[in-house]
XYZ file of C-alpha atoms in Angstrom:
493
model
C -92.899 1.733 -44.396
C -91.590 2.349 -40.966
C -93.905 4.987 -39.436
C -91.607 7.298 -37.244
C -93.727 6.134 -34.164
C -92.635 1.866 -34.649
C -88.889 4.398 -34.923
C -89.212 5.200 -32.010
C -90.865 1.570 -30.277
C -87.848 0.486 -31.331
C -85.800 2.553 -30.132
C -87.202 2.785 -25.826
C -87.073 -1.080 -25.879
C -83.773 -1.099 -27.238
C -83.262 1.951 -24.002
C -85.420 -0.182 -21.341
C -82.938 -3.502 -22.163
C -79.870 -1.310 -21.704
C -81.969 0.392 -18.607
C -82.494 -3.850 -17.373
C -78.814 -4.560 -16.783
C -77.763 -0.972 -16.070
C -80.872 -0.953 -12.793
C -79.554 -5.269 -12.141
C -75.656 -3.660 -11.854
C -76.021 -1.258 -9.340
C -78.776 -4.035 -7.425
C -75.565 -6.240 -7.354
C -73.142 -3.212 -6.904
C -75.436 -2.774 -3.468
C -75.640 -5.745 -2.200
C -72.422 -8.590 -3.405
C -70.374 -6.436 -5.557
C -66.663 -6.539 -2.968
C -65.660 -3.250 -2.623
C -62.411 -3.535 -5.005
C -65.577 -3.909 -7.564
C -65.718 -0.176 -7.398
C -64.197 1.199 -9.208
C -64.520 -1.006 -11.889
C -68.383 -0.891 -12.169
C -68.814 2.546 -11.735
C -67.065 2.919 -15.226
C -69.603 0.605 -16.699
C -72.509 2.033 -14.957
C -70.989 5.683 -16.730
C -70.431 4.060 -20.216
C -74.254 2.444 -20.522
C -75.117 6.434 -19.282
C -73.514 7.795 -21.862
C -74.267 4.703 -24.490
C -78.150 5.555 -24.020
C -78.339 8.906 -23.676
C -76.702 8.792 -27.092
C -79.734 6.846 -28.321
C -81.953 8.952 -26.824
C -80.999 12.240 -28.309
C -79.552 10.461 -31.964
C -80.819 13.086 -34.476
C -83.174 11.366 -35.535
C -84.624 10.888 -32.877
C -86.253 14.509 -32.207
C -87.060 14.217 -36.815
C -88.958 11.390 -35.750
C -91.008 12.600 -33.003
C -91.706 15.934 -35.243
C -92.971 12.934 -37.245
C -94.915 10.800 -35.004
C -96.949 13.837 -33.985
C -98.793 13.998 -37.594
C -98.916 10.366 -37.530
C -102.519 8.553 -36.112
C -102.220 7.049 -32.742
C -104.090 5.817 -30.555
C -105.024 6.890 -26.351
C -102.058 4.780 -25.297
C -99.553 5.190 -28.259
C -100.685 9.191 -27.772
C -99.233 8.749 -23.629
C -96.496 7.218 -25.335
C -94.628 9.523 -28.050
C -95.787 12.021 -24.758
C -92.896 9.915 -22.656
C -91.040 9.907 -24.448
C -90.697 13.742 -25.217
C -90.262 14.836 -21.993
C -87.166 11.955 -22.126
C -85.996 12.978 -24.994
C -86.089 17.206 -23.646
C -84.489 16.200 -20.703
C -82.134 14.496 -22.475
C -81.162 16.271 -25.084
C -80.459 20.005 -22.320
C -77.511 17.805 -21.095
C -74.364 17.337 -22.742
C -73.120 13.782 -22.208
C -69.706 14.807 -21.057
C -72.136 16.048 -18.068
C -73.719 12.763 -17.557
C -70.786 11.238 -17.993
C -69.277 12.820 -14.723
C -71.836 13.110 -13.110
C -72.161 9.834 -13.467
C -68.743 8.325 -11.484
C -69.339 11.731 -8.951
C -72.526 10.093 -7.638
C -70.466 7.120 -7.206
C -67.791 7.418 -5.843
C -69.612 9.786 -3.376
C -71.677 7.068 -2.723
C -68.745 4.303 -2.114
C -66.924 6.128 -0.084
C -70.033 7.404 2.191
C -70.643 3.966 3.436
C -67.299 3.767 5.248
C -67.379 6.886 5.870
C -70.771 6.858 7.251
C -69.431 4.523 10.153
C -66.600 6.219 11.062
C -68.709 10.209 11.501
C -66.429 11.250 8.988
C -67.968 14.486 7.257
C -65.162 16.199 6.185
C -64.513 13.193 4.203
C -67.839 13.246 3.051
C -68.327 16.486 2.292
C -65.170 16.574 -0.310
C -67.015 14.666 -2.549
C -70.624 16.432 -1.563
C -68.900 19.156 -2.873
C -69.048 17.393 -6.515
C -71.631 16.162 -6.272
C -73.197 19.206 -5.720
C -71.462 21.724 -8.481
C -72.525 18.722 -11.316
C -75.562 19.651 -10.509
C -75.956 22.424 -10.367
C -74.638 22.666 -13.590
C -77.841 20.784 -15.061
C -79.668 22.486 -12.808
C -78.545 25.416 -14.289
C -79.406 24.134 -17.825
C -82.433 23.144 -17.168
C -83.304 25.847 -15.326
C -82.823 28.384 -18.733
C -84.407 25.692 -21.084
C -87.705 25.814 -19.221
C -88.253 28.660 -18.078
C -87.589 28.340 -14.444
C -86.357 28.032 -11.144
C -83.314 25.291 -10.610
C -84.725 23.665 -7.287
C -87.897 23.704 -10.544
C -86.007 21.688 -12.831
C -84.618 19.075 -10.544
C -87.904 18.371 -8.890
C -89.489 17.839 -12.383
C -87.916 14.665 -13.248
C -88.879 13.099 -10.118
C -92.047 14.906 -10.423
C -93.643 16.143 -13.092
C -96.551 19.426 -12.784
C -95.232 19.683 -9.583
C -93.487 22.760 -8.491
C -91.335 24.201 -5.552
C -94.273 26.647 -4.826
C -97.042 24.143 -4.441
C -94.587 22.934 -2.307
C -94.154 25.246 0.277
C -97.454 26.346 0.518
C -98.189 22.590 1.050
C -95.215 21.755 3.859
C -96.269 26.230 5.218
C -100.143 24.162 5.683
C -98.011 21.174 7.385
C -95.624 23.598 9.621
C -98.640 25.113 10.931
C -100.714 22.192 12.544
C -97.774 19.458 13.153
C -96.028 20.291 15.377
C -99.294 20.330 18.008
C -100.086 17.661 17.395
C -96.864 15.625 18.307
C -97.232 16.635 21.720
C -99.860 15.984 21.679
C -99.682 12.682 20.693
C -96.521 12.176 22.320
C -98.527 13.161 26.248
C -101.051 11.031 25.290
C -98.906 8.391 24.547
C -96.845 8.333 27.613
C -99.718 7.100 30.290
C -100.003 4.420 27.640
C -97.275 2.132 28.896
C -95.639 -0.068 25.884
C -92.667 -2.780 26.835
C -90.005 -2.372 23.968
C -89.207 -6.588 22.930
C -86.428 -7.947 24.553
C -83.761 -9.382 21.695
C -81.183 -11.000 20.632
C -83.692 -11.368 16.847
C -81.663 -13.618 14.804
C -81.200 -12.845 11.732
C -82.117 -15.750 9.407
C -85.472 -15.999 11.576
C -85.909 -12.376 11.386
C -85.654 -12.521 6.940
C -88.096 -15.695 7.032
C -91.025 -12.817 9.029
C -89.845 -10.761 6.469
C -90.832 -13.933 3.055
C -93.985 -14.610 5.445
C -94.488 -10.649 5.792
C -94.470 -10.703 0.999
C -96.007 -13.371 1.007
C -99.483 -11.267 2.428
C -98.227 -8.982 0.524
C -98.447 -10.808 -2.425
C -95.714 -10.497 -3.823
C -94.357 -12.017 -6.929
C -91.326 -14.546 -5.899
C -90.886 -15.943 -9.348
C -90.203 -11.955 -10.332
C -88.154 -10.769 -7.648
C -86.063 -11.390 -4.622
C -85.440 -9.925 -0.904
C -81.324 -9.053 0.141
C -78.796 -7.198 2.711
C -77.927 -3.642 1.400
C -77.002 -0.474 3.528
C -79.933 1.327 3.173
C -82.970 0.003 1.941
C -84.363 0.143 -1.215
C -86.400 -1.085 -4.410
C -84.924 -1.648 -7.984
C -84.331 -4.042 -10.512
C -86.919 -4.174 -13.323
C -90.501 -4.623 -13.224
C -89.498 -8.468 -14.566
C -87.547 -8.831 -11.821
C -88.030 -6.819 -9.195
C -85.226 -6.224 -6.830
C -85.866 -5.755 -2.682
C -83.585 -5.008 -0.007
C -84.179 -4.151 3.681
C -80.897 -4.330 6.582
C -80.929 -5.731 9.752
C -80.427 -5.717 13.681
C -79.762 -8.364 16.000
C -81.229 -6.901 18.888
C -84.947 -5.529 17.188
C -86.930 -6.588 14.665
C -89.651 -3.861 13.739
C -87.419 -1.924 11.647
C -86.657 -4.102 8.905
C -90.388 -6.016 8.833
C -91.054 -2.742 8.298
C -88.921 -1.495 5.486
C -89.829 -4.962 3.886
C -93.844 -4.074 4.140
C -92.241 -0.988 2.065
C -90.025 -1.999 -0.113
C -93.246 -4.828 -0.425
C -95.137 -1.479 -1.635
C -93.039 -0.218 -4.087
C -93.104 -4.108 -5.426
C -96.115 -4.564 -5.877
C -96.630 -1.521 -7.826
C -93.951 -3.003 -10.720
C -94.923 -5.930 -10.321
C -98.310 -5.018 -11.870
C -97.313 -2.499 -13.976
C -98.784 -2.901 -17.067
C -96.926 -6.298 -19.037
C -98.591 -5.516 -22.744
C -96.460 -1.581 -22.762
C -93.365 -3.345 -21.007
C -90.408 -1.145 -22.336
C -91.987 1.707 -23.330
C -92.263 5.023 -21.208
C -95.960 4.859 -20.562
C -95.594 1.559 -18.757
C -92.925 2.746 -16.277
C -94.309 4.160 -12.374
C -95.854 7.393 -13.141
C -93.752 9.967 -10.756
C -92.136 8.760 -7.593
C -94.324 10.198 -5.689
C -96.603 7.547 -6.196
C -94.469 5.612 -6.028
C -93.990 6.928 -2.467
C -97.563 6.872 -2.730
C -97.780 2.752 -3.255
C -95.024 1.961 -0.428
C -96.625 4.324 2.251
C -99.962 3.227 1.988
C -98.440 -0.780 2.310
C -96.734 0.124 5.497
C -98.149 3.112 7.076
C -101.843 2.955 5.960
C -103.086 -0.700 5.492
C -99.257 -2.187 8.143
C -99.554 0.375 11.286
C -103.466 -0.150 11.524
C -105.041 -1.652 14.750
C -106.691 -5.071 11.960
C -103.692 -5.252 10.224
C -100.826 -5.681 13.276
C -103.588 -8.366 15.061
C -102.199 -10.681 11.451
C -98.928 -9.337 11.573
C -98.895 -10.140 15.683
C -99.335 -13.793 15.407
C -96.257 -14.293 13.314
C -93.810 -12.234 14.752
C -94.451 -14.322 18.408
C -94.869 -17.977 15.784
C -90.644 -16.403 15.302
C -89.481 -15.006 18.300
C -91.455 -16.587 21.028
C -93.810 -15.548 22.882
C -93.187 -12.554 25.570
C -95.140 -10.224 27.484
C -94.287 -7.004 24.740
C -95.220 -9.031 21.546
C -98.505 -9.637 23.373
C -101.234 -7.998 20.943
C -102.343 -4.554 22.361
C -98.368 -3.989 22.914
C -97.723 -5.098 20.032
C -99.799 -2.333 18.457
C -98.989 0.313 20.935
C -95.339 -0.141 19.728
C -95.855 -0.577 15.748
C -97.475 2.892 16.502
C -95.733 4.975 18.367
C -95.396 8.328 17.837
C -91.745 9.336 19.265
C -88.885 11.389 17.692
C -85.503 10.480 16.587
C -82.765 10.633 14.225
C -83.491 8.564 11.593
C -85.712 9.697 8.862
C -86.165 5.682 7.674
C -87.383 4.861 11.157
C -89.281 7.679 11.777
C -93.544 6.939 12.744
C -95.614 9.179 9.683
C -96.838 11.769 12.480
C -92.770 12.830 12.781
C -91.484 11.177 9.199
C -93.098 14.832 7.899
C -90.166 16.470 9.730
C -87.579 14.676 8.290
C -88.584 16.089 4.458
C -89.056 19.455 5.435
C -85.897 19.589 7.000
C -84.213 18.140 4.369
C -86.735 19.778 0.971
C -85.053 23.031 2.926
C -81.703 22.614 2.842
C -81.716 21.357 -0.296
C -83.304 23.866 -2.333
C -80.763 25.893 -0.717
C -78.104 23.949 -1.838
C -79.690 23.658 -5.209
C -80.180 27.804 -5.464
C -76.939 28.016 -4.458
C -78.066 30.100 -1.976
C -75.788 28.210 0.518
C -73.122 25.611 -0.145
C -72.242 22.258 1.382
C -69.918 23.538 4.928
C -73.043 24.930 6.029
C -75.225 21.640 5.858
C -74.458 20.629 8.817
C -75.290 24.053 11.102
C -78.176 24.021 9.163
C -79.207 20.685 10.002
C -78.891 20.824 13.556
C -80.506 24.148 13.742
C -83.838 22.637 12.030
C -83.525 19.039 13.481
C -83.968 21.578 17.061
C -86.016 23.281 15.596
C -89.288 20.546 14.005
C -87.912 18.068 16.400
C -86.714 19.251 19.148
C -83.580 16.627 19.099
C -79.267 17.309 18.922
C -76.980 16.348 15.916
C -74.641 18.597 16.724
C -71.510 16.460 15.811
C -73.405 13.888 15.543
C -73.313 14.086 11.015
C -73.910 9.908 10.660
C -77.406 10.307 12.639
C -77.715 13.651 10.611
C -76.677 14.912 7.742
C -74.501 12.171 6.456
C -77.811 9.354 6.857
C -78.760 9.265 3.601
C -78.076 7.658 0.472
C -80.101 10.002 -2.599
C -77.524 13.154 -1.824
C -74.696 11.260 -3.097
C -75.661 10.856 -6.165
C -77.239 14.046 -6.623
C -81.220 12.941 -6.346
C -82.111 17.037 -4.908
C -85.394 17.094 -5.716
C -86.482 13.253 -4.573
C -87.000 14.349 -0.888
C -90.066 16.152 -0.796
C -91.914 13.113 -2.869
C -91.825 11.226 0.586
C -94.621 13.263 2.018
C -96.285 14.072 -0.596
C -96.915 10.092 -0.725
C -98.010 10.427 2.167
C -100.903 12.242 0.956
C -101.591 10.512 -2.123
C -101.559 7.813 0.615
C -103.874 8.843 2.764
C -106.581 10.012 -0.223
C -106.192 6.405 -1.924
C -106.502 4.638 1.177
C -109.547 6.344 1.942
C -111.522 6.060 -1.012
C -110.484 2.358 -1.197
C -112.258 2.107 1.985
C -115.216 4.163 0.707
C -114.857 1.897 -2.823
C -114.823 -1.787 -0.259
C -117.614 -1.392 2.571
C -116.412 -4.737 4.132
C -112.257 -3.098 4.178
C -112.314 -3.589 7.297
C -113.417 -6.991 7.959
C -111.105 -8.499 5.131
C -107.966 -6.364 6.966
C -108.231 -7.939 10.035
C -109.155 -11.578 8.474
C -106.322 -11.011 6.608
C -107.364 -11.061 2.703
C -106.392 -8.659 1.482
C -107.784 -9.094 -2.492
C -109.875 -6.987 -3.065
C -107.544 -4.248 -1.517
C -105.411 -4.866 -3.942
C -107.297 -5.144 -7.005
C -108.809 -1.371 -6.653
C -105.180 -0.364 -6.501
C -103.927 -2.538 -9.295
C -107.194 -1.490 -11.060
C -107.162 2.466 -9.479
C -103.407 2.904 -10.465
C -100.980 -0.020 -11.250
C -101.994 -0.671 -13.800
C -102.210 2.738 -15.737
C -97.874 2.771 -15.484
C -98.080 6.269 -16.913
C -101.623 6.928 -19.214
C -102.105 10.241 -17.527
C -100.717 12.661 -16.326
C -100.009 12.833 -11.737
C -102.979 15.342 -11.193
C -105.417 13.155 -14.221
C -103.939 10.076 -11.756
C -105.280 10.621 -8.176
C -108.833 13.098 -9.723
C -108.970 9.017 -11.461
C -108.692 7.593 -8.580
C -110.113 9.487 -6.244
C -112.673 11.689 -8.138
C -110.431 15.004 -6.778
C -106.965 16.135 -7.174
C -103.910 15.953 -4.251
C -106.136 17.711 -0.855
C -104.137 16.881 2.063
C -106.989 16.891 4.668
C -107.192 13.313 4.404
C -103.457 12.785 5.316
C -104.643 14.950 8.096
C -107.976 13.913 9.731
C -105.501 9.740 8.878
C -102.929 11.471 11.493
C -106.032 12.578 13.985
C -108.066 9.534 13.555
C -105.580 7.208 14.316
C -103.198 9.190 17.547
C -105.418 10.854 19.376
């Protein structure tokens, strides 16, 4: 006789296969698809989301979940059942009509954003965003009622289970106490250190080749993934077929290179998730912040460290030739330069949290209904001036229209970037203690011990443990933001 747990196992395997198709169709939509395919693709993806929603919320799934809790399961199966229950509860709350409407509104908003952003067309963008926000509030209200939380906390839980806005307010409130002063000190210190800017143009194919070399150095498996171009860099696909993207600029190559490194961090996590559990919720990455911790560990902790920059520098000069700006000392300075700028994805790691806090404060107020879409530009201008000393008035393209997240209703995602940076600092510090030769290994371009430590402590566990337990098991303590501050002060002061 088939047990309730076995029924669930089959159901989630089926959902995983449909999810695979959606992931590749979504990747294609952002990389290869001609513009006129958008409407049909949006409808196909919305249809798939409704189909998966129907499978997941079928009455028998609820019955099997109740029965499976009475069955004898090993600890991995129990963890899988816990994650199944969360997925079911997240889905069963929402009517299929809302799932479909949100998918269509998000696809429409994101597709239009691609041309509206370069045109600085806030009015056109706002019209689509209002519909996304309306549907997001509807979803948030349903989730909040069911969970007895605020609207924003209900959405945050989808990306970062176990985290609350009260905890975020504490963490970010502390950051706002010391970060502005640190930023000023670092900028003042670096003004006395001349830094040359590399002179382009930098051939786009050579930039791509450099990215592929760096991905190889970072252990990316090209038999299970590829690199492409998109408007906004991302890591997509599935663990067996990871798709990462970047964007290139002929006048400068460093942001594309660092973008590739960041996405490779995401990809390595995906490629090393537990293969024996693939297709089940327990095999998925633990949370968005844990995912960001891997990309930021690769990009910030590792790749902007002096030892690793000295490994990257010969690759860059081999590709683009010698020039004074690419000599070792200047190359290190370039990649550790702290300069508040308008664009989040290009921000240095000292000013980056300010970009995240700004977005968190705006999206929380938006979801809670304290502000409306029309209020976003003025609030954005005010906070950019207050937190980073920058003027964004009238510049929607490089201001409140620069990110893709709000276009498809991913409210609750932004805080996970800075949580990820905090986890990354804590994990890297622990790895340094666990591997006494780590800094020497990095200087020699040998990252095998670091990757093995990450595999043992983070990658191979998937979603087996809740985030707090995963981090405590890996580092010996729960999230401790002091490591992030120590890291910034030691590197930049």
